[in-house]
Amino acid sequence: MTDLTKYTLNDALDAMNKGEFTSEELTTAHIKACENATKLNVFITSSFEHALEAAKNSDKRRAKGNIGLIEGAPLGVKDLFCTAGVKTTAGSKILDQFEPTYESSVTSNMNSQGMVMLGKLNLDEFAMGSSNETSAYGPVINPWKKDEKLVPGGSSGGSAAAVAADLCLGATATDTGGSIRQPASFTGTVGIKPTYGRCSRWGTVAFASSLDQAGPIAKTVKDAAILLQSMAGYDEKDSTSLNIPVPNWKTSCDKSIKGQKIGIPKEYMIDGMPRDIQLLWDQGIEWLKDSGAEIIPISLPHTKYALPAYYVVAPAEASSNLARYDGMRYGLRAEGSDLNDTYSRTRTMGFGDEVKRRIMIGTYVLSAGYYDAYYLRAQKVRARIVEDFENAWHKCDTILTPTAPSAPFTLGRKVVDPVEMYLNDIFTVTTNLAGLPGISIPAGLNQDGLPLGLQVIGKALDEDNVFATASALERAANFNLKPKKWWIE
Amino acid sequence: MPLLTRAYVIMEFFVSNQKNVVNVEDVKKIARLSRLRVEDTELQSLADDLSGILGWIEQLNEVDVDKVEPMTSAVAMKSPMRKDIVSDGDKRDQILKNAPKKDDGFFVVPRSVE
């Protein structure tokens, strides 16, 4: 019998429509793959029994002709989306025993389109990190490896690793500064962050509310389009949710990009970028030319300031969002001598070092006397970055850049300076600040045989052209390599 | 991170970080505001970490933001209005389900008024 975990989501859905196999068979195959992959540490909580039940119900629905967009597909959910009756930790000890009584809007949309959830995937604590090493549940291991174990990127490292290792047909993820795209680049998978407001934030554990956006990690661009379609949609429970229809993005993937103008921003050619990444970027430009697109050099002059602006805005919003973890209504409580002591003990015990560091930076930049100098200035710089893109859109339709400034790096590598880790997001963070859609697609390997991604950025709400351009790159790159399954016992 | 990029950034960071932005007293104050306990032995290294990060952030001062309105929303849209009516409720047990301490339908919390 063929290995059902090798299917793409699109092919698996087609095959189930043709009656080649059932969701129960497909789900069983994926559960087996998950059980054989405990070494990768992708799950914080698995829900295999629940998944089998869901698969059987899906098969019954299908028999009645009731077929959702992702009917019967076994998928993973980043452990940042609240799932009713299934533990949701956000990768933190402070939510270790938290079992939501409600469902996030994104997963609720997916459930109504037929999702079979295999479990909750590991992530950096509160999505704060670029290597998955800040998780309170141990780091995720990248399925791609050299002699040493490598990080899968972060914060959606569990989602990316699970998809790369064929443990699920796709996964939900979230992206605040690059947390979908950088891990996709590190694992040879596809990841898209849509326009801010496409996916409801309701029921997703908040990190930095003006930047957080949900999106999928998938095996192919078309799979990502199908998944995003199942996740997106207006939600009155999120006041920043966009009240506009969800397009059929699957068809965008077959669109020609002939005559499209692709911008190449000179500011993304940073000093010291590895040669492999520069070469891949050049190759991407050639591929797009061959697909009939026109290449336009552009300038995004404030690129350099995106990362420092982000490290004011994101921690400021995080310090405010994470004030809710006080040990009173839910989550961990560490009893102290009085109320304030209980708050402090709870938060000190419950949060990890990176989360504490960001809460403190946020508290500092928002504190009296510093608000104007840091937060207000950063929001103004953010307006400048938006302006850069507005100017670029006069000249081009989409923008091509590398996704990350490096290939996946060694697990446990000593990072002396926190700023060094923050640099992982240098190419991705601009789209979060500007609210734009960005996709990472696997485009090649570096000299060590590790995957590298290219990023396509689009205008607000123009996921259509982002998917079209990414599909053209995907066809040209023909990246069909998979990591060796060294983790199977 | 490739070595060169790292060197480039760290150099840039040292240039902008000739003074220590945050001292030990500041860390104590921020920790108190954040409701986090910081051991005395950790104060200096945290002050160094935060100074490093904030020093690096200071490059934002190079940007001309004269007459620029601060960005407050990622996509231009009007804040939606809704009717001020109760649309949800009667969920006492659900709300209390994850409470670390509860009694007879109430949250139990430390004394907050002396």
PDB file of N, CA, C and O in Angstrom, chain B residues 45 77 104:
ATOM      1  N   SER B  45      23.316  41.594  35.112  1.00  0.00           N
ATOM      2  CA  SER B  45      23.310  41.005  33.770  1.00  0.00           C
ATOM      3  C   SER B  45      22.029  41.425  33.028  1.00  0.00           C
ATOM      4  O   SER B  45      22.056  41.648  31.811  1.00  0.00           O
ATOM      5  N   MET B  77      -8.858  51.174   8.361  1.00  0.00           N
ATOM      6  CA  MET B  77     -10.262  50.786   8.490  1.00  0.00           C
ATOM      7  C   MET B  77     -10.885  51.541   9.656  1.00  0.00           C
ATOM      8  O   MET B  77     -10.193  51.963  10.564  1.00  0.00           O
ATOM      9  N   ASP B 104     -17.465  27.707  45.921  1.00  0.00           N
ATOM     10  CA  ASP B 104     -18.884  28.026  45.897  1.00  0.00           C
ATOM     11  C   ASP B 104     -19.243  29.034  44.789  1.00  0.00           C
ATOM     12  O   ASP B 104     -19.987  29.984  45.015  1.00  0.00           O
TER      13      ASP B 104
END
